[in-house]
Coordinates of C-alpha atoms in Angstrom, one line a residue:
X17 CA 0.2 -0.1 -0.2
X18 CA 0.8 3.4 -1.0
X19 CA 2.1 5.6 2.2
X20 CA 1.6 9.5 1.3
X21 CA 3.6 10.5 4.4
X22 CA 6.6 8.4 3.2
X23 CA 9.4 10.2 2.5
X24 CA 11.3 9.6 -1.1
X25 CA 14.7 7.4 -0.6
X26 CA 17.6 9.4 -0.8
X27 CA 19.7 8.5 -3.9
X28 CA 23.1 7.3 -2.8
X29 CA 25.9 9.1 -4.4
X30 CA 27.6 6.3 -6.7
X31 CA 30.5 6.2 -8.8
X32 CA 30.5 3.7 -11.7
X33 CA 33.8 1.6 -11.3
X34 CA 34.7 -0.2 -14.6
X35 CA 37.2 -2.7 -13.2
X36 CA 37.4 -4.8 -10.6
X37 CA 40.6 -6.8 -9.2
X38 CA 40.7 -10.7 -8.9
X39 CA 43.7 -11.6 -6.8
X40 CA 44.5 -15.6 -6.8
X41 CA 46.8 -17.1 -4.1
X42 CA 48.7 -20.1 -5.1
X43 CA 50.4 -23.2 -3.2
X44 CA 53.9 -21.9 -3.9
X45 CA 54.8 -24.9 -5.7
X46 CA 58.2 -23.7 -7.0
X47 CA 58.9 -22.2 -3.3
X48 CA 60.5 -25.6 -2.0
X49 CA 61.5 -25.7 1.4
X50 CA 59.2 -22.8 2.3
X51 CA 56.4 -24.6 1.4
X52 CA 56.5 -27.9 3.1
X53 CA 56.8 -28.7 6.7
X54 CA 54.7 -28.0 9.8
X55 CA 53.1 -24.2 9.9
X56 CA 53.8 -23.6 6.7
X57 CA 52.6 -19.8 5.9
X58 CA 50.9 -18.9 2.6
X59 CA 53.3 -17.6 -0.3
X60 CA 51.2 -14.4 -0.1
X61 CA 52.7 -13.9 3.6
X62 CA 56.2 -14.2 2.6
X63 CA 58.0 -11.2 4.0
X64 CA 59.8 -8.7 1.8
X65 CA 61.6 -6.5 4.2
X66 CA 59.5 -7.7 7.2
X67 CA 56.1 -6.8 5.0
X68 CA 54.3 -9.5 3.2
X69 CA 54.6 -9.6 -0.3
X70 CA 50.5 -9.5 -1.0
X71 CA 50.6 -6.1 0.6
X72 CA 52.4 -4.9 -2.6
X73 CA 50.0 -6.2 -5.0
X74 CA 46.9 -4.5 -2.8
X75 CA 48.7 -1.4 -2.2
X76 CA 49.4 -1.5 -6.3
X77 CA 45.4 -2.2 -7.1
X78 CA 44.0 0.8 -4.6
X79 CA 46.9 3.2 -6.1
X80 CA 45.1 3.1 -9.4
X81 CA 41.8 3.8 -8.0
X82 CA 40.2 0.6 -7.8
X83 CA 38.3 -0.1 -4.7
X84 CA 36.5 -3.8 -5.5
X85 CA 39.3 -6.8 -4.4
X86 CA 38.4 -10.4 -4.7
X87 CA 41.1 -12.4 -3.0
X88 CA 40.4 -16.1 -3.7
X89 CA 42.8 -18.2 -1.2
X90 CA 43.4 -21.9 -1.0
X91 CA 41.6 -23.5 2.4
X92 CA 44.2 -24.0 4.6
X93 CA 45.6 -20.5 4.2
X94 CA 42.3 -18.8 4.4
X95 CA 42.5 -18.1 8.5
X96 CA 46.0 -16.7 8.5
X97 CA 45.5 -14.5 5.3
X98 CA 42.2 -13.4 6.8
X99 CA 43.6 -12.4 9.7
X100 CA 46.5 -10.5 8.2
X101 CA 43.9 -8.4 5.7
X102 CA 42.0 -7.5 8.9
X103 CA 45.0 -6.1 10.4
X104 CA 46.7 -4.0 7.3
X105 CA 43.8 -2.9 5.8
X106 CA 40.9 -2.7 8.4
X107 CA 38.0 0.1 8.0
X108 CA 39.9 2.5 10.1
X109 CA 42.6 2.8 7.7
X110 CA 41.2 1.8 4.2
X111 CA 37.3 2.8 4.6
X112 CA 36.4 3.0 1.0
X113 CA 38.1 -0.3 0.1
X114 CA 36.2 -3.3 -0.5
X115 CA 38.1 -6.5 -0.1
X116 CA 36.4 -9.8 -0.3
X117 CA 38.1 -12.8 0.7
X118 CA 37.1 -16.4 -0.3
X119 CA 37.9 -19.9 -0.1
X120 CA 38.5 -21.5 -3.7
X121 CA 36.3 -24.2 -3.0
X122 CA 33.2 -21.7 -1.8
X123 CA 32.5 -21.1 -5.9
X124 CA 29.5 -22.5 -8.1
X125 CA 30.9 -25.9 -8.9
X126 CA 29.5 -27.7 -11.9
X127 CA 27.9 -31.1 -11.8
X128 CA 31.0 -33.3 -13.1
X129 CA 33.3 -31.3 -10.4
X130 CA 31.7 -32.7 -7.8
X131 CA 33.0 -36.0 -8.9
X132 CA 36.9 -36.5 -8.2
X133 CA 38.9 -33.5 -8.8
X134 CA 42.3 -32.6 -7.1
X135 CA 42.5 -30.3 -4.4
X136 CA 45.1 -28.2 -6.0
X137 CA 42.7 -26.5 -8.8
X138 CA 43.9 -24.8 -11.7
X139 CA 43.7 -21.1 -12.2
X140 CA 41.3 -20.9 -14.9
X141 CA 39.0 -23.4 -13.2
X142 CA 38.6 -21.5 -9.5
X143 CA 38.0 -18.3 -11.8
X144 CA 35.4 -20.1 -13.8
X145 CA 33.6 -21.0 -10.4
X146 CA 33.6 -17.4 -8.9
X147 CA 32.7 -15.8 -12.3
X148 CA 28.8 -14.8 -10.5
X149 CA 30.9 -12.8 -8.2
X150 CA 32.5 -10.7 -11.2
X151 CA 30.1 -7.8 -12.4
X152 CA 32.8 -5.9 -14.5
X153 CA 35.7 -5.8 -16.6
X154 CA 38.2 -7.1 -14.4
X155 CA 42.3 -7.7 -13.8
X156 CA 43.3 -10.9 -12.6
X157 CA 46.8 -11.0 -10.6
X158 CA 49.0 -12.9 -8.8
X159 CA 49.3 -12.6 -4.9
X160 CA 53.4 -12.8 -5.4
X161 CA 54.3 -9.8 -7.8
X162 CA 56.6 -6.9 -7.2
X163 CA 55.9 -4.3 -9.7
X164 CA 58.3 -1.5 -10.6
X165 CA 57.9 2.1 -9.5
X166 CA 57.8 2.9 -13.7
X167 CA 54.4 0.8 -13.9
X168 CA 51.4 1.9 -12.3
X169 CA 48.2 -0.6 -12.4
X170 CA 46.5 2.6 -14.1
X171 CA 48.7 2.4 -17.0
X172 CA 47.8 -1.2 -17.9
X173 CA 44.1 -0.5 -17.3
X174 CA 44.3 2.8 -19.4
X175 CA 46.0 0.4 -22.6
X176 CA 42.9 -1.7 -22.5
X177 CA 40.3 1.3 -22.0
X178 CA 42.0 2.7 -25.1
X179 CA 41.5 -0.3 -26.9
X180 CA 37.6 -1.0 -27.5
X181 CA 38.4 -4.3 -29.6
X182 CA 40.6 -5.7 -26.7
X183 CA 39.5 -9.0 -24.9
X184 CA 42.6 -9.0 -23.0
X185 CA 45.6 -7.2 -22.4
X186 CA 48.5 -8.8 -20.9
X187 CA 51.9 -7.9 -19.3
X188 CA 55.1 -9.4 -20.7
X189 CA 58.4 -8.5 -19.0
X190 CA 62.2 -8.9 -19.4
X191 CA 63.4 -10.3 -16.5
X192 CA 66.6 -10.3 -14.9
X193 CA 69.4 -12.6 -15.3
X194 CA 69.4 -14.4 -12.0
X195 CA 65.7 -15.0 -12.2
X196 CA 65.6 -16.0 -16.0
X197 CA 68.0 -18.9 -15.3
X198 CA 65.4 -20.3 -13.3
X199 CA 62.2 -19.9 -15.3
X200 CA 60.9 -22.2 -17.7
X201 CA 61.3 -20.3 -21.1
X202 CA 58.4 -19.7 -23.8
X203 CA 58.2 -18.8 -27.2
X204 CA 56.2 -15.8 -27.5
X205 CA 54.9 -14.3 -31.0
X206 CA 54.0 -10.3 -30.8
X207 CA 53.0 -8.2 -33.8
X208 CA 54.6 -5.2 -32.5
X209 CA 52.6 -3.1 -35.1
X210 CA 49.3 -3.5 -33.2
X211 CA 50.6 -4.7 -29.9
X212 CA 48.7 -8.1 -30.4
X213 CA 49.8 -11.2 -28.7
X214 CA 49.4 -14.0 -31.4
X215 CA 51.1 -16.9 -29.6
X216 CA 52.6 -18.6 -26.3
X217 CA 54.4 -22.0 -26.8
X218 CA 56.4 -23.9 -24.1
X219 CA 60.2 -24.3 -25.5
X220 CA 60.2 -27.9 -23.9
X221 CA 56.9 -28.6 -26.0
X222 CA 58.3 -27.6 -29.4
X223 CA 59.7 -30.1 -32.1
X224 CA 62.8 -29.5 -33.7
X225 CA 61.1 -28.1 -36.5
X226 CA 58.7 -25.2 -35.7
X227 CA 55.9 -24.5 -38.0
X228 CA 53.8 -21.1 -38.3
X229 CA 50.2 -21.3 -39.7
X230 CA 49.8 -19.6 -42.9
X231 CA 46.7 -18.1 -41.5
X232 CA 48.6 -16.5 -38.9
X233 CA 51.5 -15.1 -41.1
X234 CA 48.5 -14.1 -43.5
X235 CA 46.6 -12.1 -40.5
X236 CA 49.9 -10.5 -39.2
X237 CA 52.9 -10.6 -42.0
X238 CA 55.2 -8.7 -39.0
X239 CA 54.8 -11.4 -36.5
X240 CA 57.7 -11.3 -34.3
X241 CA 59.2 -14.4 -32.1
X242 CA 60.9 -13.9 -29.1
X243 CA 62.6 -16.3 -25.8
X244 CA 63.4 -13.2 -23.7
X245 CA 59.9 -12.8 -22.1
X246 CA 58.2 -13.6 -19.3
X247 CA 54.1 -13.7 -18.3
X248 CA 53.7 -11.5 -15.3
X249 CA 50.4 -13.2 -14.7
X250 CA 48.4 -9.5 -15.1
X251 CA 45.5 -10.0 -17.6
X252 CA 43.1 -7.4 -17.7
X253 CA 40.0 -9.2 -19.1
X254 CA 36.5 -7.9 -20.5
X255 CA 33.8 -9.1 -18.9
X256 CA 32.3 -11.3 -21.6
X257 CA 35.5 -13.5 -21.5
X258 CA 33.6 -15.2 -18.3
X259 CA 30.8 -15.8 -20.2
X260 CA 33.1 -17.7 -22.8
X261 CA 35.1 -19.6 -19.8
X262 CA 31.5 -20.9 -18.6
X263 CA 31.2 -22.8 -21.9
X264 CA 34.2 -25.1 -21.3
X265 CA 33.8 -28.2 -19.2
X266 CA 35.8 -27.8 -15.8
X267 CA 38.0 -31.1 -16.5
X268 CA 39.3 -28.7 -19.5
X269 CA 40.5 -25.8 -17.8
X270 CA 43.8 -25.8 -16.4
X271 CA 46.5 -23.0 -15.9
X272 CA 45.5 -19.5 -17.2
X273 CA 49.0 -18.7 -18.2
X274 CA 49.6 -22.4 -19.9
X275 CA 46.0 -23.5 -21.4
X276 CA 43.4 -20.7 -21.1
X277 CA 45.5 -17.3 -22.7
X278 CA 47.0 -19.3 -25.5
X279 CA 43.6 -20.8 -26.3
X280 CA 42.2 -17.5 -26.5
X281 CA 44.4 -15.5 -28.4
X282 CA 44.3 -18.5 -31.3
X283 CA 40.5 -17.2 -31.5
X284 CA 42.0 -14.0 -32.8
X285 CA 43.3 -14.9 -35.8
X286 CA 41.7 -18.1 -36.5
X287 CA 38.5 -17.4 -38.6
X288 CA 37.1 -20.3 -37.1
X289 CA 37.1 -19.9 -33.9
X290 CA 36.5 -16.2 -33.9
X291 CA 33.5 -16.3 -35.6
X292 CA 32.3 -19.0 -33.0
X293 CA 33.1 -16.9 -30.3
X294 CA 32.3 -13.3 -31.6
X295 CA 28.7 -13.5 -30.4
X296 CA 29.6 -14.1 -26.6
X297 CA 32.9 -12.2 -26.5
X298 CA 31.6 -9.4 -28.6
X299 CA 28.0 -9.1 -28.7
X300 CA 25.9 -6.2 -29.9
X301 CA 25.1 -3.6 -27.2
X302 CA 22.2 -1.8 -27.0
X303 CA 22.2 1.5 -29.0
X304 CA 21.0 4.5 -26.9
X305 CA 19.3 6.0 -29.7
X306 CA 17.5 2.9 -30.2
X307 CA 16.4 3.3 -26.9
X308 CA 15.3 6.7 -27.2
X309 CA 13.2 5.7 -30.1
X310 CA 11.4 3.3 -28.5
X311 CA 10.1 5.4 -26.3
X312 CA 9.2 7.8 -28.9
X313 CA 5.7 9.0 -29.8
X314 CA 6.9 10.6 -33.2
X315 CA 8.8 7.8 -34.5
X316 CA 6.9 5.5 -37.0
X317 CA 4.8 2.5 -35.2
X318 CA 7.2 -0.3 -37.1
X319 CA 10.2 1.1 -36.1
X320 CA 9.3 1.8 -32.5
X321 CA 7.9 -1.5 -32.1
X322 CA 11.2 -3.1 -33.9
X323 CA 13.5 -0.8 -31.5
X324 CA 11.1 -2.1 -28.5
X325 CA 11.4 -5.7 -29.4
X326 CA 15.3 -5.3 -29.7
X327 CA 16.2 -3.5 -26.5
X328 CA 13.5 -5.3 -24.3
X329 CA 14.6 -9.0 -24.9
X330 CA 12.0 -11.5 -23.1
X331 CA 13.3 -13.4 -20.2
X332 CA 13.0 -16.7 -21.8
X333 CA 14.9 -15.6 -24.7
X334 CA 18.8 -16.2 -24.9
X335 CA 21.2 -13.6 -23.7
X336 CA 22.7 -13.6 -27.0
X337 CA 21.2 -11.7 -30.0
X338 CA 19.5 -13.4 -32.6
X339 CA 21.3 -12.9 -36.0
X340 CA 18.3 -13.9 -38.1
X341 CA 16.5 -9.9 -39.3
X342 CA 13.0 -10.1 -38.0
X343 CA 11.7 -8.5 -41.2
X344 CA 14.3 -7.6 -44.3
X345 CA 12.5 -4.4 -45.4
X346 CA 12.1 -3.2 -42.1
X347 CA 15.7 -3.5 -41.7
X348 CA 16.7 -2.5 -45.1
X349 CA 14.9 1.0 -44.2
X350 CA 16.6 1.1 -40.8
X351 CA 20.0 1.1 -42.2
X352 CA 19.6 3.1 -45.2
X353 CA 18.1 5.8 -43.0
X354 CA 21.2 5.3 -41.0
X355 CA 19.4 4.7 -37.8
X356 CA 21.0 1.1 -37.1
X357 CA 24.8 1.0 -36.9
X358 CA 26.4 -0.9 -39.7
X359 CA 26.2 -4.9 -39.1
X360 CA 29.1 -6.3 -37.0
X361 CA 31.7 -7.8 -39.2
X362 CA 31.4 -11.2 -37.7
X363 CA 28.0 -12.2 -38.9
X364 CA 29.4 -11.6 -42.6
X365 CA 32.3 -14.5 -42.2
X366 CA 35.3 -11.7 -41.8
X367 CA 37.9 -11.2 -39.2
X368 CA 36.6 -10.9 -35.5
X369 CA 36.3 -7.4 -34.1
X370 CA 38.3 -8.4 -31.2
X371 CA 41.7 -9.0 -30.3
X372 CA 44.5 -10.4 -27.7
X373 CA 47.1 -7.4 -27.1
X374 CA 50.0 -7.2 -24.6
X375 CA 52.1 -4.6 -22.7
X376 CA 55.7 -5.6 -23.0
X377 CA 57.6 -3.8 -19.6
X378 CA 61.5 -3.6 -19.8
X379 CA 63.5 -1.4 -17.5
X380 CA 64.1 2.1 -18.6
X381 CA 67.1 3.7 -20.1
X382 CA 69.6 4.9 -17.1
X383 CA 69.2 8.8 -17.1
X384 CA 72.1 10.9 -18.3
X385 CA 74.9 11.4 -15.7
X386 CA 75.6 15.3 -14.9
X387 CA 78.8 15.9 -13.3
X388 CA 79.3 18.5 -11.0
X389 CA 81.9 21.4 -11.8
X390 CA 84.4 20.1 -9.5
X391 CA 83.5 16.4 -10.9
X392 CA 84.9 17.7 -14.0
X393 CA 87.7 19.7 -13.0
X394 CA 88.8 16.3 -11.2
X395 CA 88.4 14.5 -14.1
X396 CA 90.3 16.9 -16.1
X397 CA 93.2 17.0 -13.9
X398 CA 93.6 13.3 -13.7
X399 CA 93.6 13.4 -17.4
X400 CA 96.4 16.0 -17.7
X401 CA 98.3 13.7 -15.2
X402 CA 98.1 10.6 -17.8
X403 CA 95.2 9.0 -16.3
X404 CA 96.2 8.6 -13.1
X405 CA 94.2 10.9 -11.1
X406 CA 92.4 9.4 -7.8
X407 CA 89.0 7.9 -8.1
X408 CA 86.3 10.4 -7.3
X409 CA 84.5 8.8 -4.2
X410 CA 81.7 11.4 -4.5
X411 CA 80.3 10.3 -7.7
X412 CA 76.9 8.5 -7.8
X413 CA 77.0 4.8 -8.0
X414 CA 75.9 3.2 -11.4
X415 CA 72.5 3.1 -12.5
X416 CA 71.0 -0.1 -11.9
X417 CA 67.6 -0.7 -13.4
X418 CA 64.4 -1.8 -11.6
X419 CA 62.7 -4.9 -12.8
X420 CA 59.3 -6.3 -12.4
X421 CA 59.9 -9.1 -10.1
X422 CA 57.7 -12.0 -9.0
X423 CA 58.3 -13.9 -5.8
X424 CA 56.8 -17.4 -7.2
X425 CA 60.5 -18.9 -6.8
X426 CA 63.5 -18.9 -4.7
X427 CA 65.5 -16.9 -7.2
X428 CA 62.9 -14.7 -7.4
X429 CA 62.4 -14.5 -3.7
X430 CA 66.1 -13.8 -3.0
X431 CA 66.2 -11.0 -5.6
X432 CA 63.1 -8.9 -4.2
X433 CA 65.1 -9.1 -0.9
X434 CA 68.1 -7.8 -1.9
X435 CA 66.4 -5.5 -3.8
X436 CA 65.1 -4.1 -0.9
X437 CA 68.5 -4.4 1.0
X438 CA 69.9 -1.7 -1.6
X439 CA 67.1 0.6 -1.3
X440 CA 68.2 0.8 2.5
X441 CA 71.6 2.0 1.6
X442 CA 70.2 5.0 -0.6
X443 CA 67.1 6.3 1.2
X444 CA 64.7 4.8 4.0
X445 CA 61.6 3.3 2.8
X446 CA 58.6 4.9 3.8
X447 CA 57.8 1.9 6.2
X448 CA 60.9 2.0 7.8
X449 CA 62.0 4.4 10.7
X450 CA 65.0 4.7 12.4
X451 CA 65.5 3.9 16.4
X452 CA 68.4 4.9 18.3
X453 CA 69.8 1.7 20.5
X454 CA 73.6 1.7 21.3
X455 CA 76.2 3.4 19.6
X456 CA 74.3 3.3 16.4
X457 CA 71.2 3.7 15.1
X458 CA 69.3 0.7 13.8
X459 CA 66.7 0.5 11.2
X460 CA 63.3 -0.8 12.5
X461 CA 60.1 -2.0 10.6
X462 CA 57.0 -0.5 12.2
X463 CA 53.8 -2.8 12.1
X464 CA 50.4 -2.4 13.7
X465 CA 50.0 -2.5 17.0
X466 CA 53.6 -4.4 17.7
X467 CA 55.4 -1.3 16.7
X468 CA 56.3 0.1 20.3
X469 CA 58.3 -2.8 20.9
X470 CA 62.1 -1.7 19.6
X471 CA 64.5 -4.3 19.0
X472 CA 67.0 -4.9 22.2
X473 CA 70.3 -4.1 20.7
X474 CA 73.6 -4.6 22.7
X475 CA 75.8 -1.3 22.4
X476 CA 78.5 -3.7 21.6
X477 CA 76.9 -5.3 18.8
X478 CA 77.7 -4.0 14.9
X479 CA 74.6 -3.5 12.8
X480 CA 75.2 -2.1 9.3
X481 CA 72.9 0.9 8.0
X482 CA 71.6 -1.2 5.0
X483 CA 70.1 -4.0 7.6
X484 CA 66.6 -3.8 9.1
X485 CA 65.3 -5.4 12.3
X486 CA 61.5 -6.4 12.9
X487 CA 59.9 -5.2 16.6
X488 CA 60.9 -7.1 19.6
X489 CA 64.1 -8.5 18.3
X490 CA 67.3 -8.8 20.8
X491 CA 70.7 -9.2 19.6
X492 CA 73.7 -9.7 22.1
X493 CA 77.1 -8.1 22.6
X494 CA 79.9 -8.4 19.7
X495 CA 77.2 -9.8 17.4
X496 CA 77.9 -8.8 13.7
X497 CA 74.8 -8.0 11.3
X498 CA 75.5 -7.0 7.7
X499 CA 73.2 -6.5 4.8
X500 CA 70.6 -8.8 6.3
X501 CA 66.7 -8.7 6.9
X502 CA 65.6 -9.9 10.2
X503 CA 62.2 -10.4 11.3
X504 CA 60.3 -9.6 14.4
X505 CA 61.1 -11.4 17.9
X506 CA 64.4 -12.8 16.6
X507 CA 67.2 -13.8 19.3
X508 CA 70.6 -13.2 17.8
X509 CA 73.0 -14.5 20.3
X510 CA 76.5 -13.0 21.8
X511 CA 79.4 -13.2 19.2
X512 CA 77.2 -14.6 16.6
X513 CA 78.0 -13.1 12.8
X514 CA 75.3 -12.6 9.8
X515 CA 75.9 -11.4 6.4
X516 CA 73.6 -11.2 3.8
X517 CA 70.8 -13.2 5.3
X518 CA 67.0 -13.3 5.6
X519 CA 65.7 -14.4 8.6
X520 CA 61.6 -14.8 9.2
X521 CA 60.1 -14.1 12.5
X522 CA 60.8 -16.2 15.8
X523 CA 64.5 -17.2 14.5
X524 CA 67.2 -17.7 16.9
X525 CA 70.4 -17.9 16.1
X526 CA 72.8 -19.2 19.2
X527 CA 75.9 -17.7 20.1
X528 CA 79.2 -17.7 18.0
X529 CA 76.9 -19.1 15.0
X530 CA 78.1 -18.0 11.5
X531 CA 75.2 -17.4 8.9
X532 CA 76.0 -15.9 5.3
X533 CA 73.6 -16.1 2.3
X534 CA 70.7 -18.1 3.7
X535 CA 67.2 -17.8 4.2
X536 CA 65.9 -19.0 7.9
X537 CA 62.1 -19.2 7.7
X538 CA 59.9 -18.8 11.4
X539 CA 60.6 -20.3 14.2
X540 CA 64.2 -21.5 12.8
X541 CA 66.8 -22.3 15.1
X542 CA 70.7 -22.0 14.0
X543 CA 73.0 -24.0 17.1
X544 CA 75.9 -22.6 18.7
X545 CA 79.1 -22.3 16.8
X546 CA 77.2 -23.6 13.7
X547 CA 78.5 -22.6 10.2
X548 CA 75.6 -21.7 7.7
X549 CA 76.3 -20.7 4.3
X550 CA 74.2 -20.8 0.8
X551 CA 70.9 -22.3 2.5
X552 CA 67.3 -22.2 2.9
X553 CA 65.6 -23.8 5.6
X554 CA 61.8 -24.4 6.1
X555 CA 59.5 -23.3 8.8
X556 CA 60.6 -24.9 12.1
X557 CA 64.4 -26.1 11.0
X558 CA 66.9 -26.8 13.5
X559 CA 70.7 -26.9 12.6
X560 CA 72.5 -28.8 15.5
X561 CA 75.4 -27.1 17.5
X562 CA 78.5 -27.2 15.5
X563 CA 77.0 -27.9 12.1
X564 CA 78.4 -27.4 9.0
X565 CA 76.0 -26.6 6.2
X566 CA 76.6 -25.4 3.1
X567 CA 74.1 -25.1 0.0
X568 CA 71.5 -27.0 1.4
X569 CA 67.5 -26.9 1.2
X570 CA 66.1 -28.6 4.1
X571 CA 62.5 -28.8 5.9
X572 CA 62.2 -29.4 9.7
X573 CA 63.2 -32.8 10.8
X574 CA 65.6 -33.2 7.7
X575 CA 69.2 -33.6 8.4
X576 CA 72.0 -32.6 5.3

């Protein structure tokens, strides 16, 4: 019943958001020994500079202006990630962000999925399962990416926005050499004139005689092949891609990178696939002029009814358009008058009006060096003395390019921590503060409510400026720490020496132990007078007193 005293509801101010973000958290299959043992943490929470790696991904998304984030995680890691998100991205600090955390088994399953499937589902199958939660175009991201400063996510989104025909915009990058050596090699086909992605093929799957299909060369005579690029697993998709994904059986869906994306890009140049998928990927949109004419009182009745029938389909009708004209004469009249736009090209068997494009990310060239007048005079003086002048220590160090890096392998995780340590020697990152303790200052990571517990460092300990410590850590006398990242509540014993190491939370290094070029996960223990070099130890690993370990990768309970 209508209530005359009821006031009209206030309209909420809403901003139409054209993109949402989906972050997939995996198991970290290539991160042994971090991914095995007891009390293993998710790879999304692996610390880089004592900050979980997923923070860099979420911050990257929020900085682009996107506020709707769907994070899909394995069941076993849900609680620990939920606790971290609740603390690091609470409503008090990120009031506008809408972060939805889901277990990867919560989505809608097909009937065939209710049978026997491996618990470690492929990324494509998981995405299909949650397709009804994604209402707009979206960017699909890994949980372990660390983008360089020159690559804001907005730049990737803008490239997709500026290309109406793009179904997919993917990011490929040139990796740093230390990471490239440990990654699987792929043959990538690109059209540099149109920025189209045309081919992804694992090198291991190639025969000695590699063949390129004639149809591909006919459509793209400027095809370029390369093996120097890696897939960043950053994909911007049109929402209709999920409709195409829904047509695939779950058992046919595995990895996005290895199966689905190569399958999708083939439809961009294979006519048969393109014509088959076009009504799904590129359906005709509603014409605003047609909407207006459908409600017009001056337009001819036949036209008004025609537009009304096209703009307001019956719920029982398929969501995809009927390509059969209702009245040839009426349609001809509409086209000749200019009221209807030209028919889509795929109706006549031509190349589909959609494509998969690519962004190739490489470090920018170094800035031109500008010598100070004093430096120029010193150089000239050295040249006048036969080139034997003293080296000018005031000159800036050589430029080192910044690469996009993923922590999906040990090499990538090592590289991220090395990059963080190098940043300490040049400038203090925004999430690091300096607190005085003893004769020298100690960099301390500040995180949440525990920030008040400063490290307890002996005045006789030596801490290099390019090291950082978490709150609650204790360092004994005569201990030496150089180029290290020390987690929270660690204990470094008397006389211990650490060089170029990463220690997670609650690690103990006993007296007079030596640790070099190594990573020790949470709750690890390095025994008294033991010597450890070039090692990675999983959660809870204990090195016995006096042990000598070199080049080992071990988990709790294992011995070299």
